[in-house]
Amino acid sequence: MARYAKDNRPHLKPVEKIQLSGENTLLRAVVAALFLLIGAGALAYAFMHALTPESGWQTIQTDTTDGATCGDDFTFLYELGAGDRSVAAESRGLTRLYTQACRTAYRLFHTDESFEGVVNLKEINGRPNQVLEVDEVLYQAFETIREAGDRTVYLGPVYTRYDDLFDCQDDSQLVDFDPRLSRAVAEEYAAVAAYAGDPGHIDVELLGENRIRLRVSEEYLAYAEREGIERFLDFGWLKNALIADYLADTLVEAGYTHGCISSFDGFARCLDDRETGYGLNLLEQREGVPVQVGTMEYRGPMSLASLYTFPAGEGDKRRFYRLRSGETRTLYLDPADGLCRGAADSMVFYSRALSCGQLAVEAAPVFIADVLDVSAAQALTSEGMQWILCRDGRIAATDAELTVTNLREGYMVVDIHRWSS
């Protein structure tokens, strides 16, 4: 290769220097100024157009500039411009409030990270038998759990192990985490479940004025030290139900009601008090694949909890593992022994009176079982909730006024009283 590269540029004629008269100079300056003004105006228009939100249905995103939020777990659809506020003002205020609430929830419910000035689950787990003042959001979450008598929140050590199970890349790795494949693991989970189910060994005491105490017995503390347990409490699959309630209540209190917020794992709060129609896709597993079998039509406000024993979307990789055999491991843990269970592939619970958290804890004993007890499930209607079951070509419902559209071919809607389990 030659030491210097050959100049391959086109040969151009020498530039001829032309002296412009004063008149031409003035004209050129005027033209340049005119183009400058046009360009600046175009840029300003484009910039303002990009910053001005459009009216109508929009997905509200969180701003993560000042730290992580739980926004990735939720989809918030809102109709901008439907109220008295201007679209721009409404969008700014809504985004700011939603971001703040999502950041608060992210920090409060975090089990692995501490944040300055925040008493969250990690802090509570690390300070057993101490009186702590928590945010009202956490206090209310513990109240919801206690009122239902739910003990799954105390399966923290088992939830930790299931997190590892869901990270497995191959069935051969499951033996250290799956109680259905390893007797030793099953015994370990059963031992934790025995402690978790006994208020004498572990309990969250609600002391009023947002003060709590995670009471843990000396025996359980000694066991935890031997086993390397650091996480006593974990809301597990209930977490996003409780967060959805907090986000929805915060938005409604501020007057933002023209929308619906839903989590990737099946919890939704419709905020809308108008006659706007909403739809919820009903899913069933067919040959290992989730399929839409219909759409539940409803008008809000409404709380909904869609519970599946199969992965229904990309985000479900964090809470499901499917074995080569077709079996699935889930986060729906039985407090009796720490094993995951599901009485049906797909059930939807909904209510105008109850929150998502209340729906979830009331539905848990019915859904987290080996076999569906239809009588026990029907009894839930006395608690102010309705439910839908999708199975074997039928969509059974407790709500006689339920409207289902987009019905899949071969499916029919039946009254639950005609259902045979």
XYZ file of C-alpha atoms in Angstrom:
421
model
C 0.000 0.000 0.000
C 1.231 3.481 -0.833
C 2.353 5.543 2.091
C -0.219 8.173 1.340
C -3.763 7.446 0.239
C -4.701 8.557 -3.204
C -7.037 11.535 -3.321
C -10.211 10.104 -4.806
C -12.264 13.259 -4.457
C -13.804 14.618 -7.707
C -11.745 17.233 -9.404
C -13.415 20.589 -8.936
C -12.818 23.805 -10.740
C -11.038 26.479 -8.712
C -13.463 28.673 -6.781
C -13.899 32.019 -8.447
C -13.993 34.932 -6.047
C -16.810 37.379 -6.789
C -17.112 40.707 -5.064
C -20.758 41.440 -4.182
C -22.043 44.932 -4.273
C -23.537 46.526 -1.180
C -27.043 46.114 -2.654
C -26.542 42.342 -3.078
C -25.102 42.100 0.412
C -28.217 43.715 1.863
C -30.494 41.431 -0.128
C -28.570 38.390 0.990
C -28.838 39.466 4.633
C -32.616 39.938 4.331
C -33.047 36.521 2.695
C -30.829 34.878 5.334
C -32.812 36.509 8.128
C -36.075 35.388 6.532
C -34.902 31.787 6.312
C -33.620 32.001 9.877
C -37.025 33.111 11.106
C -38.804 30.387 9.117
C -36.385 27.746 10.400
C -36.674 28.896 13.988
C -40.450 28.907 13.713
C -40.488 25.404 12.249
C -38.185 24.131 14.967
C -40.267 25.792 17.670
C -43.453 24.291 16.233
C -41.925 20.834 16.056
C -40.549 21.150 19.576
C -43.835 22.364 21.045
C -45.778 19.691 19.129
C -43.510 16.990 20.567
C -43.980 18.295 24.111
C -47.730 18.824 23.888
C -49.615 15.640 24.824
C -52.510 14.553 22.667
C -56.018 14.243 23.994
C -57.773 10.887 24.090
C -56.629 7.522 25.413
C -52.949 7.507 26.318
C -50.601 5.215 28.242
C -49.175 7.136 31.188
C -45.520 6.327 31.849
C -43.486 6.946 34.971
C -40.442 9.213 35.019
C -37.440 7.303 36.389
C -35.075 10.275 36.427
C -35.087 10.396 40.236
C -35.012 6.661 40.830
C -36.636 3.352 39.961
C -40.382 2.845 40.187
C -42.757 -0.108 39.935
C -44.117 1.363 36.704
C -42.838 -1.538 34.586
C -45.238 -3.850 36.447
C -48.274 -1.770 35.507
C -50.111 -0.361 32.502
C -52.005 2.857 33.148
C -54.482 3.853 30.435
C -56.072 7.263 30.789
C -58.337 9.468 28.667
C -56.657 12.859 28.656
C -58.797 15.922 28.032
C -62.059 14.357 29.200
C -62.227 16.526 32.302
C -62.049 20.223 33.166
C -58.243 20.448 33.108
C -56.292 21.335 29.997
C -54.625 18.346 28.348
C -51.130 19.648 29.059
C -51.820 20.437 32.715
C -53.631 17.145 33.222
C -50.804 15.152 31.640
C -48.133 16.856 33.734
C -50.020 16.517 36.994
C -51.034 12.928 36.305
C -47.527 11.834 35.337
C -46.003 13.546 38.364
C -48.479 11.983 40.816
C -48.351 8.517 39.227
C -44.552 8.555 39.202
C -44.367 9.590 42.842
C -46.813 6.866 43.889
C -45.011 4.182 41.861
C -41.674 5.197 43.367
C -43.124 5.083 46.877
C -44.591 1.613 46.301
C -41.366 0.341 44.757
C -39.397 1.340 47.832
C -41.919 0.284 50.480
C -42.501 -3.244 49.162
C -38.858 -3.956 48.322
C -37.450 -6.989 50.148
C -33.817 -6.779 49.027
C -32.869 -3.096 49.021
C -32.897 -0.327 51.628
C -33.647 3.331 50.962
C -32.702 6.265 53.130
C -35.546 7.309 55.396
C -37.800 4.434 54.293
C -38.938 1.635 56.587
C -39.720 -1.043 54.015
C -40.011 -4.827 54.050
C -36.249 -5.277 54.055
C -35.942 -3.053 57.125
C -38.789 -4.825 58.905
C -37.275 -8.253 58.156
C -33.940 -7.106 59.526
C -35.348 -5.768 62.791
C -37.589 -8.430 64.337
C -39.195 -7.763 67.720
C -38.688 -4.002 67.387
C -41.446 -1.401 67.239
C -41.212 0.441 63.920
C -43.221 3.256 62.406
C -44.093 2.483 58.803
C -45.771 4.348 55.986
C -49.571 4.225 56.057
C -49.463 2.271 52.782
C -47.662 -0.662 54.398
C -49.783 -0.455 57.527
C -52.957 -0.743 55.456
C -51.482 -3.669 53.516
C -50.860 -5.553 56.755
C -54.387 -4.693 57.895
C -55.817 -6.238 54.712
C -53.828 -9.419 55.294
C -54.778 -9.665 58.962
C -58.502 -9.093 58.372
C -58.575 -12.084 56.014
C -56.484 -14.273 58.307
C -54.022 -14.902 55.474
C -50.656 -16.355 56.520
C -48.896 -16.548 53.137
C -47.108 -13.266 53.858
C -45.008 -15.197 56.422
C -43.683 -17.600 53.776
C -40.822 -15.196 53.025
C -38.085 -17.878 53.111
C -40.060 -20.084 50.698
C -40.797 -17.212 48.307
C -37.050 -16.572 48.230
C -36.450 -20.144 47.102
C -39.145 -19.935 44.433
C -37.438 -16.828 43.057
C -34.409 -19.051 42.479
C -36.593 -21.762 40.968
C -37.976 -19.342 38.376
C -34.418 -18.396 37.413
C -33.600 -22.000 36.475
C -32.760 -22.548 32.818
C -33.231 -26.316 32.734
C -35.213 -28.972 34.611
C -31.972 -30.482 35.899
C -31.483 -27.378 38.057
C -34.834 -27.697 39.825
C -33.824 -30.350 42.340
C -32.457 -27.749 44.773
C -35.668 -25.686 44.755
C -38.660 -27.788 43.742
C -40.411 -29.577 46.644
C -42.244 -31.845 44.199
C -38.936 -33.202 42.925
C -36.942 -33.307 46.172
C -38.088 -34.731 49.497
C -35.410 -32.725 51.301
C -36.686 -29.473 49.786
C -40.276 -30.448 50.615
C -39.293 -31.032 54.248
C -37.484 -27.687 54.346
C -40.539 -25.823 53.007
C -42.852 -27.697 55.379
C -40.694 -26.676 58.335
C -40.884 -23.004 57.331
C -44.633 -23.339 56.705
C -45.091 -24.713 60.225
C -43.471 -21.595 61.677
C -45.314 -19.312 59.223
C -48.685 -20.754 60.137
C -48.245 -20.336 63.883
C -48.876 -16.818 65.269
C -46.973 -17.913 68.346
C -43.782 -18.068 66.282
C -44.266 -15.162 63.900
C -46.808 -12.388 63.592
C -47.041 -8.735 62.642
C -48.541 -6.814 65.528
C -50.487 -3.705 64.513
C -50.019 -1.212 67.331
C -51.922 1.753 65.895
C -50.679 5.072 64.529
C -48.784 3.164 61.790
C -46.593 1.386 64.332
C -45.919 -2.318 63.922
C -43.758 -5.043 65.415
C -42.638 -8.168 63.591
C -42.722 -10.581 66.490
C -40.526 -13.667 65.967
C -40.010 -16.358 68.602
C -36.556 -17.252 69.911
C -36.976 -20.745 68.478
C -37.721 -19.432 64.990
C -34.898 -16.887 65.201
C -32.472 -19.698 66.074
C -33.781 -21.782 63.161
C -33.461 -18.798 60.827
C -29.861 -18.230 61.875
C -28.971 -21.883 61.247
C -30.654 -21.869 57.837
C -29.419 -18.439 56.741
C -32.931 -16.992 56.556
C -33.107 -13.210 56.247
C -36.541 -12.684 54.714
C -39.379 -13.534 57.095
C -42.014 -11.420 55.336
C -42.864 -11.285 51.652
C -46.206 -10.382 50.098
C -45.362 -12.676 47.185
C -48.124 -12.914 44.572
C -50.271 -10.511 46.618
C -47.824 -7.622 46.243
C -49.152 -6.069 43.048
C -52.745 -6.436 44.221
C -51.906 -4.275 47.229
C -49.877 -1.829 45.162
C -52.673 -1.503 42.591
C -55.010 -0.460 45.396
C -52.572 2.166 46.644
C -52.006 3.589 43.161
C -55.724 3.649 42.367
C -56.709 5.241 45.677
C -54.016 7.891 45.276
C -55.203 8.808 41.780
C -58.900 8.871 42.690
C -58.240 11.025 45.746
C -56.545 13.569 43.475
C -59.495 13.563 41.068
C -57.984 11.454 38.266
C -60.742 8.967 37.475
C -60.891 8.623 33.678
C -58.830 5.489 33.313
C -57.809 2.023 34.409
C -54.620 0.644 35.912
C -53.600 -3.009 35.602
C -50.589 -5.118 36.587
C -48.795 -7.629 34.400
C -49.819 -10.423 36.804
C -53.561 -9.955 36.574
C -54.731 -7.245 38.992
C -56.705 -4.247 37.765
C -58.493 -1.247 39.202
C -60.896 0.636 36.956
C -61.197 4.196 38.272
C -63.849 5.383 35.845
C -67.205 6.440 37.309
C -68.659 7.296 33.894
C -70.544 4.905 31.621
C -67.391 4.142 29.639
C -67.208 0.485 28.622
C -64.131 -1.613 29.430
C -63.136 -5.137 28.509
C -61.069 -7.872 30.140
C -59.745 -10.737 28.036
C -60.630 -14.183 29.382
C -57.896 -16.759 28.874
C -57.634 -20.511 28.983
C -54.718 -22.845 28.391
C -55.097 -25.081 25.338
C -52.323 -27.593 24.643
C -49.899 -25.560 26.716
C -50.687 -22.274 24.965
C -52.795 -19.413 26.421
C -55.721 -18.524 24.172
C -58.366 -15.841 24.440
C -61.792 -17.431 24.805
C -63.843 -14.264 25.252
C -63.946 -10.713 26.556
C -65.691 -9.722 29.759
C -67.458 -6.394 29.239
C -67.883 -4.137 32.273
C -68.227 -0.573 33.461
C -66.323 0.768 36.422
C -65.390 1.456 39.092
C -64.264 -2.124 39.530
C -61.559 -4.274 41.110
C -60.454 -7.360 39.184
C -58.075 -10.247 39.871
C -57.232 -12.658 37.049
C -55.499 -15.759 38.416
C -53.771 -18.196 36.042
C -51.688 -21.308 36.612
C -49.929 -20.788 33.286
C -47.747 -17.985 31.888
C -49.944 -15.569 29.962
C -47.314 -13.021 28.888
C -43.632 -12.121 28.722
C -43.575 -10.699 32.257
C -44.748 -14.042 33.648
C -41.281 -15.497 33.265
C -40.612 -13.952 36.680
C -43.307 -16.034 38.378
C -43.651 -19.259 36.401
C -41.531 -22.204 35.373
C -42.791 -24.766 32.879
C -41.192 -28.209 33.011
C -40.566 -30.347 29.952
C -43.427 -32.541 31.153
C -45.810 -29.606 30.776
C -46.242 -29.107 34.520
C -45.994 -25.545 35.778
C -44.613 -24.076 38.981
C -46.229 -20.854 40.179
C -46.157 -18.309 43.005
C -49.550 -19.398 44.351
C -48.209 -21.058 47.505
C -50.244 -23.066 49.976
C -49.494 -21.769 53.499
C -49.938 -25.313 54.827
C -46.763 -26.709 53.232
C -45.269 -24.118 50.876
C -46.194 -26.042 47.719
C -47.713 -24.212 44.759
C -51.238 -25.236 43.845
C -54.031 -24.222 41.498
C -57.593 -25.527 41.564
C -58.233 -24.228 38.043
C -56.175 -23.034 35.105
C -58.025 -19.751 34.916
C -60.355 -17.815 37.219
C -61.312 -14.148 37.322
C -62.633 -12.526 40.506
C -64.184 -9.065 40.503
C -66.076 -6.696 42.751
C -67.399 -3.158 42.975
C -67.150 -3.164 46.759
C -63.807 -4.841 47.483
C -60.255 -3.796 46.656
C -57.811 -5.923 44.672
C -56.050 -6.919 47.871
C -59.305 -7.977 49.492
C -60.297 -9.924 46.371
C -56.977 -11.749 46.322
C -56.905 -12.817 49.970
C -60.562 -13.888 49.908
C -60.063 -15.887 46.710
C -56.795 -17.498 47.811
C -58.232 -20.439 49.821
C -60.474 -21.356 46.877
C -57.916 -20.951 44.104
C -54.839 -22.311 45.898
C -56.037 -25.893 46.171
C -55.704 -29.198 44.335
C -59.393 -29.360 43.439
C -61.919 -26.582 42.980
C -64.586 -26.582 45.687
C -67.474 -25.028 43.761
C -69.614 -24.642 46.899
C -66.845 -22.748 48.692
C -66.306 -20.625 45.600
C -70.015 -19.828 45.364
C -69.965 -18.711 48.984
C -67.609 -15.895 48.003
C -70.524 -14.054 46.399
C -71.784 -13.285 49.898
C -68.579 -11.281 50.375
C -69.571 -8.946 47.546
C -67.551 -10.572 44.770
C -68.284 -12.430 41.541
C -66.121 -14.861 39.641
C -65.662 -16.493 36.245
C -64.213 -19.928 35.504
C -62.933 -20.916 32.056
C -62.669 -24.630 31.442
C -63.384 -27.241 28.749
C -65.160 -24.987 26.306
C -67.339 -23.296 28.907
C -67.223 -19.940 30.647
C -69.075 -20.341 33.925
C -70.063 -17.228 35.861
C -71.765 -16.336 39.119
C -72.991 -13.031 37.703
C -76.222 -13.540 35.769
C -75.784 -10.125 34.136
C -72.284 -10.828 32.829
C -71.726 -9.864 29.193
C -69.093 -11.815 27.250
C -68.175 -10.803 23.705
C -65.626 -12.147 21.188
C -66.620 -15.656 22.236
C -64.222 -18.247 20.857
C -65.746 -20.785 18.511
C -66.979 -23.822 20.405
C -67.334 -21.959 23.719
C -70.498 -21.111 25.594
C -71.345 -19.042 28.676
C -73.208 -20.938 31.392
C -74.582 -20.120 34.824
C -72.385 -21.493 37.584
C -75.339 -23.437 38.975
C -75.198 -25.611 35.862
C -71.502 -26.225 36.297
C -70.272 -29.642 37.347
C -66.744 -29.767 38.746
